CSV table of C-alpha atoms in Angstrom, one decimal:
chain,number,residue,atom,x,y,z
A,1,UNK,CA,129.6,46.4,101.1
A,2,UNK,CA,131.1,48.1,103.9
A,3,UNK,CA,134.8,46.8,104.5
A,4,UNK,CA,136.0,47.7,108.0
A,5,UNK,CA,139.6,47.4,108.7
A,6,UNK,CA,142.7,48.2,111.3
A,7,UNK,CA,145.2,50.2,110.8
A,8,UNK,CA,149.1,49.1,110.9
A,9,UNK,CA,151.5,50.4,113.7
A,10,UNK,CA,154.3,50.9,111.0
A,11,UNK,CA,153.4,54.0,108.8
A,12,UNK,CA,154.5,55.5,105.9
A,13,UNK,CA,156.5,59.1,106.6
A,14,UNK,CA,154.3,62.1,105.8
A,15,UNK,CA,153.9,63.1,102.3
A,16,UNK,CA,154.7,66.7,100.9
A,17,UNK,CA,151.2,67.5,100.6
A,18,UNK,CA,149.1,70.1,102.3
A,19,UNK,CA,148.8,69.8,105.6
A,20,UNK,CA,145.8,68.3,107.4
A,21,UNK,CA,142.4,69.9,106.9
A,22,UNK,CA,140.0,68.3,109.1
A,23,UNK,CA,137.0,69.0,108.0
A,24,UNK,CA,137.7,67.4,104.6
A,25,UNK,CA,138.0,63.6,106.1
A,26,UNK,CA,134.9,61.4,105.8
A,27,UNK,CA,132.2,61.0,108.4
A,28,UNK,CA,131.9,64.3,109.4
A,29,UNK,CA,129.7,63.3,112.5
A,30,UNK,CA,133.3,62.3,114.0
A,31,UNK,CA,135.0,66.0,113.7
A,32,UNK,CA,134.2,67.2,117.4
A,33,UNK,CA,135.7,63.9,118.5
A,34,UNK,CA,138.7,63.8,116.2
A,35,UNK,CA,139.4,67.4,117.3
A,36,UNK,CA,139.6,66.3,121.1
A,37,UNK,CA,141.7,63.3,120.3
A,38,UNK,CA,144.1,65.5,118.3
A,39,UNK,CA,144.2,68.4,120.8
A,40,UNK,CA,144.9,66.0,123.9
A,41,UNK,CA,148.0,63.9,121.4
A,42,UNK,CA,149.7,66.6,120.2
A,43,UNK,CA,149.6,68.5,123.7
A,44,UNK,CA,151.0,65.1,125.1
A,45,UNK,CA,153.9,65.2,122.5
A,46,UNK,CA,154.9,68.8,122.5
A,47,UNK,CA,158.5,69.5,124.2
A,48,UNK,CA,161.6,68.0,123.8
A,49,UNK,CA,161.1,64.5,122.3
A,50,UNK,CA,164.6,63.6,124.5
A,51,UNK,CA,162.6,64.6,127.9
A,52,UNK,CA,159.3,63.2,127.0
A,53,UNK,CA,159.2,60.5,129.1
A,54,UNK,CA,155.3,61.1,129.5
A,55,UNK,CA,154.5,60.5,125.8
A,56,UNK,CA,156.5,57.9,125.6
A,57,UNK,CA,155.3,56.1,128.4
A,58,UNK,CA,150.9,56.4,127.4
A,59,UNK,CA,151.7,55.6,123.7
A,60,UNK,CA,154.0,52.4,124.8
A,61,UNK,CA,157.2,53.1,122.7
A,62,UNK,CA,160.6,51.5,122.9
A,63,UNK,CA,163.4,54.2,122.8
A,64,UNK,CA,164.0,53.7,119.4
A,65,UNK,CA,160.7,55.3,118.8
A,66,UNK,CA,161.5,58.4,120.3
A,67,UNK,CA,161.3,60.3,117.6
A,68,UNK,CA,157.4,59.2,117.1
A,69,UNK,CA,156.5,61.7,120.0
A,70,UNK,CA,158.0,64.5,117.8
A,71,UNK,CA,155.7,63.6,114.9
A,72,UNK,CA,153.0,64.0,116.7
A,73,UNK,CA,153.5,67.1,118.1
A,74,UNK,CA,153.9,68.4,114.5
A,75,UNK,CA,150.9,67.1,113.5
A,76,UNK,CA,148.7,70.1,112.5
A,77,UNK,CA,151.5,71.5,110.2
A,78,UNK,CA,152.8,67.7,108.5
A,79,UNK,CA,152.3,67.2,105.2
A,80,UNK,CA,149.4,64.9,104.4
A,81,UNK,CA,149.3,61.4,101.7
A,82,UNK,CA,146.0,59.7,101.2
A,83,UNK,CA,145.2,57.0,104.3
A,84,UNK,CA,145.6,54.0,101.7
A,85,UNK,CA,149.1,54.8,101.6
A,86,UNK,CA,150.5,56.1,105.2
A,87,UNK,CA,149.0,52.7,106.5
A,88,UNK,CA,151.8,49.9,105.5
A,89,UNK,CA,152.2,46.5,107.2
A,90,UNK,CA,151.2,42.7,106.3
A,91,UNK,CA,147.4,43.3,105.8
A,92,UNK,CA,148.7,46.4,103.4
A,93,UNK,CA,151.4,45.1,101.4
A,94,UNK,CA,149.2,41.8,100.5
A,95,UNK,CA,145.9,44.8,99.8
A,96,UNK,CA,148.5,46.3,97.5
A,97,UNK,CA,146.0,49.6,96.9
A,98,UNK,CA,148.6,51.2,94.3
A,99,UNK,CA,148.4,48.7,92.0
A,100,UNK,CA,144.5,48.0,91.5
A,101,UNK,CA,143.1,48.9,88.2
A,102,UNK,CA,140.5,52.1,88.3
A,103,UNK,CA,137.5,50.6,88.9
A,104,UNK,CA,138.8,48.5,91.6
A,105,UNK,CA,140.2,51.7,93.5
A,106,UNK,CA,137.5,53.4,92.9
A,107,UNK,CA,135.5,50.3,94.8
A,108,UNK,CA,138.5,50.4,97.4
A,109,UNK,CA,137.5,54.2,98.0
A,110,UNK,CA,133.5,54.0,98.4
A,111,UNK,CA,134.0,50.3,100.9
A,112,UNK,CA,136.9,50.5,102.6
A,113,UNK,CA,136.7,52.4,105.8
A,114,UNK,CA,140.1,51.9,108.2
A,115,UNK,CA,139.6,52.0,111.8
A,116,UNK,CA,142.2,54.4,114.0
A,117,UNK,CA,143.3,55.4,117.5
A,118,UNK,CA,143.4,58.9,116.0
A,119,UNK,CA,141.1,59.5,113.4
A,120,UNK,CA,137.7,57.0,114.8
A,121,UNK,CA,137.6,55.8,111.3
A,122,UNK,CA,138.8,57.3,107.6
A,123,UNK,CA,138.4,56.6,104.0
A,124,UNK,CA,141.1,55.0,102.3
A,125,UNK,CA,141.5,58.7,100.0
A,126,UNK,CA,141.2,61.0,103.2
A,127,UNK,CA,144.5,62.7,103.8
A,128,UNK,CA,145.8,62.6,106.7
A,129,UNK,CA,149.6,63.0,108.2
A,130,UNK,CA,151.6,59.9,109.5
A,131,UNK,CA,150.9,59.3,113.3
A,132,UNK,CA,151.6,57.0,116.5
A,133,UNK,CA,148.3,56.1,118.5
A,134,UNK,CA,146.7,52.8,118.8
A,135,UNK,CA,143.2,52.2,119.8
A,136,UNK,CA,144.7,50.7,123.0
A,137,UNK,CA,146.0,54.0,124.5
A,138,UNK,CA,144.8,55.8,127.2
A,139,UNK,CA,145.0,59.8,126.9
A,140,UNK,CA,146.0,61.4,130.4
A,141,UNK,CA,142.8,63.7,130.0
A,142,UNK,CA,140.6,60.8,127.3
A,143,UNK,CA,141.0,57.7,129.3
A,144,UNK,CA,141.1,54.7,126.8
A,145,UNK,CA,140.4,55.8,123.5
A,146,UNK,CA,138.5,52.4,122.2
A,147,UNK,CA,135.5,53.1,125.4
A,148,UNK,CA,136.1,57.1,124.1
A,149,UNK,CA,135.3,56.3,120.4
A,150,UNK,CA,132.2,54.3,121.2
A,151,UNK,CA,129.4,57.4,121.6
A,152,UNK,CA,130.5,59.3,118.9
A,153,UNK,CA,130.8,55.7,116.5
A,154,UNK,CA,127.7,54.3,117.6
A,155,UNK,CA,126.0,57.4,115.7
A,156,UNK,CA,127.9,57.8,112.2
A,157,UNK,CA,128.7,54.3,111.9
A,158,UNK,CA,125.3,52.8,111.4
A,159,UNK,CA,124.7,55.1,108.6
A,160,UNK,CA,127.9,54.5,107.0
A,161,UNK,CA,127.4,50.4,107.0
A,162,UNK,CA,124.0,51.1,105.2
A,163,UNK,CA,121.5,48.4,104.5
A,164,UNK,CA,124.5,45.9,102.8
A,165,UNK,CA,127.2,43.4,104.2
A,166,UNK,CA,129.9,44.9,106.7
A,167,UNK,CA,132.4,42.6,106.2
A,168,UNK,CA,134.8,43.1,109.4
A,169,UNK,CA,138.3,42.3,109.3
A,170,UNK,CA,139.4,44.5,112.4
A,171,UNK,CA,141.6,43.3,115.7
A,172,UNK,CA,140.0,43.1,118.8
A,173,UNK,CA,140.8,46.5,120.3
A,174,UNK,CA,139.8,48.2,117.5
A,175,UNK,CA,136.8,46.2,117.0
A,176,UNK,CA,136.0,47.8,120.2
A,177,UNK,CA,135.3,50.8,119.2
A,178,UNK,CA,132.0,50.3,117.2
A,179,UNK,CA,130.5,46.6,117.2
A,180,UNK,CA,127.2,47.1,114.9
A,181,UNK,CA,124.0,45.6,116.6
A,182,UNK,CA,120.7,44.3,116.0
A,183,UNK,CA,119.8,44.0,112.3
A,184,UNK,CA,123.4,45.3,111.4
A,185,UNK,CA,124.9,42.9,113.3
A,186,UNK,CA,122.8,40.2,111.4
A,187,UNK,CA,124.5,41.6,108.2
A,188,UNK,CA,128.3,41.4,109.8
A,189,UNK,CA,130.8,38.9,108.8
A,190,UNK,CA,133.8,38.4,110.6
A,191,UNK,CA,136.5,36.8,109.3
A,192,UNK,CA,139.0,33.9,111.1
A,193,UNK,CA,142.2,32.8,109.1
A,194,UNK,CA,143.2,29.0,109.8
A,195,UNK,CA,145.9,27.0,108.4
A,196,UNK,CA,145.3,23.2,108.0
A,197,UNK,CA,148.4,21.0,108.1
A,198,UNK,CA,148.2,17.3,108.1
A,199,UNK,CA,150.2,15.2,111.1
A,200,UNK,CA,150.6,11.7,111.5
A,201,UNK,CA,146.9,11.5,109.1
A,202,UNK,CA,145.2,13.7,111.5
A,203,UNK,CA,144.4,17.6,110.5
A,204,UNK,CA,145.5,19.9,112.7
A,205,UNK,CA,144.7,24.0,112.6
A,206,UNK,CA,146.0,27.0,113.9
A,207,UNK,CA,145.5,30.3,113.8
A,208,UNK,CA,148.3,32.6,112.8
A,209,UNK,CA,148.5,36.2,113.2
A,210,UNK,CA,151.0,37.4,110.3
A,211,UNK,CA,149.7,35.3,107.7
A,212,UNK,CA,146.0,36.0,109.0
A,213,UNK,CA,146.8,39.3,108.6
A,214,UNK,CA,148.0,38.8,104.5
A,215,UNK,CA,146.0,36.4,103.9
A,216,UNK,CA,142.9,38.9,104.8
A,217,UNK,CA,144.4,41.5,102.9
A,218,UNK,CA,144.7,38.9,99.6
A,219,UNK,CA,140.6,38.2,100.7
A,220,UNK,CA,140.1,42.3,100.1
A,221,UNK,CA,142.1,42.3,97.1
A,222,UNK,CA,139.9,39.9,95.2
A,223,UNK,CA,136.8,40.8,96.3
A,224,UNK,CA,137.6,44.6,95.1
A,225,UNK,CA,139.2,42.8,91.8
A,226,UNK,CA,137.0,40.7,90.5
A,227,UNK,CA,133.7,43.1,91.6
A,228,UNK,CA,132.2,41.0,93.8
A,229,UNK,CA,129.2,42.9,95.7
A,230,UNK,CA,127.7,40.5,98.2
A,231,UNK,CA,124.8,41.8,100.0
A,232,UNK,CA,124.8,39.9,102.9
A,233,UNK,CA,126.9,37.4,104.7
A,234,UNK,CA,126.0,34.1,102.7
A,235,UNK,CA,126.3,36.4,99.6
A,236,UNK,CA,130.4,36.4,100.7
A,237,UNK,CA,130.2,32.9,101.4
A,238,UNK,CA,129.4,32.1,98.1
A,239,UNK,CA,131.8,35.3,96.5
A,240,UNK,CA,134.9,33.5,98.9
A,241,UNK,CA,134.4,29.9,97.2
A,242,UNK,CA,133.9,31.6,94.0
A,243,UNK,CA,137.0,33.0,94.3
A,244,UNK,CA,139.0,30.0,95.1
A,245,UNK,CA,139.2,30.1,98.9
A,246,UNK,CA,137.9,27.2,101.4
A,247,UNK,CA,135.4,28.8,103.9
A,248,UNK,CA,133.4,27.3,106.6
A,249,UNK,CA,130.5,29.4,107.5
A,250,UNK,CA,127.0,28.7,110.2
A,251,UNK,CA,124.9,31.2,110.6
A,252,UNK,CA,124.3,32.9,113.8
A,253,UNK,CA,122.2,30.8,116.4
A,254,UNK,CA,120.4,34.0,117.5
A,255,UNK,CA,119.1,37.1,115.7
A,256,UNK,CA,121.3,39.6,116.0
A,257,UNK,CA,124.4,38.4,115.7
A,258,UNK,CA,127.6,38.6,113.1
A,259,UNK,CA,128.4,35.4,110.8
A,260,UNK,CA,131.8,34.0,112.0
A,261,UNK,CA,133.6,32.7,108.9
A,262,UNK,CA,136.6,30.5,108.9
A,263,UNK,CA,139.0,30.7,105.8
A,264,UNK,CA,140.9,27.6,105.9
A,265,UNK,CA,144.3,28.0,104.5
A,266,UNK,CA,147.0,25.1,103.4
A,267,UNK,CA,149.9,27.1,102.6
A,268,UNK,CA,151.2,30.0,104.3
A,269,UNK,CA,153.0,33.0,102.9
């Protein structure tokens, strides 16, 4: 099982470690690429942070992230923590990596892979140096980063996913990045998080982003717990209601498509 996530805007500050070595991160086939993207943000970013309106501007900060542009111009030389724990947020908090037993970090380390602006994608124990820049930025000399990532995803990617499930829990922008096709696609799941509240008798659902976001990151959490290893998409459908969660699942209409699963939720937190 392949687990395909985003990243979180809020980061962790850089660790003490060593500072980035590239060609230690996972899926190799992206180096050449991650180089480019690395080169172009940190040559955006260098100067005085104070007079940076430029880098400020292309990576959409608010002046109280002015000091973000400075991180990023010190990216080469930052220390470095493992990816699982510079990425923080809702999804992250509700993962809660840290405080998986062994086996289940040593599942979260061969299935997760965490999709990034940045990096293309990394490994949940690649080390890498807190960072500002979304999938939805466009580099002055890159152009958008999510149409630059496709060529370079579209050939490490399949490999990565395998012959198993992909189970993809990624946003929109960075889902466009890499969308598997074909006989991959056939093996995707994506996942939609509803909560079901009952007015005046009638149900009513919505979607909601925050608690979509934990409530995903709970779905991770006890899939990498409890062991489950579905191999395909009605495989998770089945591991889900083991588990204790409602999901309402149809198979694609056409070959070649991703499952679109609906976890119904009835409580919110």
């Amino acid at each position: 099982m392949l687990v395909l996530l985003p990243p979180s805007e809020g980061k962790a500050a850089a660790g003490r470690g060593a500072p980035l070595r590239p060609e230690s991160l996972s899926l190799p086939g992206l180096a050449a690429a991650r180089e480019t993207v690395l080169t172009e943000l940190v040559e955006l970013c260098a100067g005085d942070p104070d007079e940076n309106e430029k880098a400020r501007e292309v990576l959409g900060l608010s002046e109280g992230l002015r000091g973000e542009v400075a991180k990023n111009a010190g990216l080469r030389t930052a220390g470095t923590r493992p990816a699982g724990e510079i990425y923080t947020g809702v999804l992250y908090d509700a993962l809660d990596l840290a405080s998986l037993d062994p086996a289940a970090k040593r599942r979260a380390a061969r299935s997760l892979l965490v999709f990034s602006g940045l990096w293309g994608a990394v490994r949940v124990t690649d080390r890498i140096p807190s960072y500002r820049c979304s999938m939805g930025v466009k580099l002055p000399g890159l152009g958008a980063l999510a149409a630059y990532w496709r060529t370079p995803m579209a050939s490490v990617l399949p490999e990565a996913a395998g012959d198993g499930l992909v189970l993809d829990l990624r946003s929109s922008a960075y889902a466009a990045a890499w969308k598997p096709k074909g006989e991959a696609a056939g093996r995707t799941a994506t996942v939609r998080v509803l909560h079901s509240q009952i007015v005046d008798g009638v149900e009513k659902r919505s979607v909601v982003s925050h608690f979509n976001k934990a409530t995903k990151g709970r779905i991770v959490r006890s899939l990498l717990t409890e062991g489950a290893a579905p191999k395909d998409p009605a495989g998770l459908v089945e591991a889900l209601r083991d588990l204790g969660y409602v999901v309402e699942a149809e198979p694609p209409r056409k070959a070649g498509r991703p499952w679109a699963l609906d976890v119904v939720v009835t409580e919110i937190h």
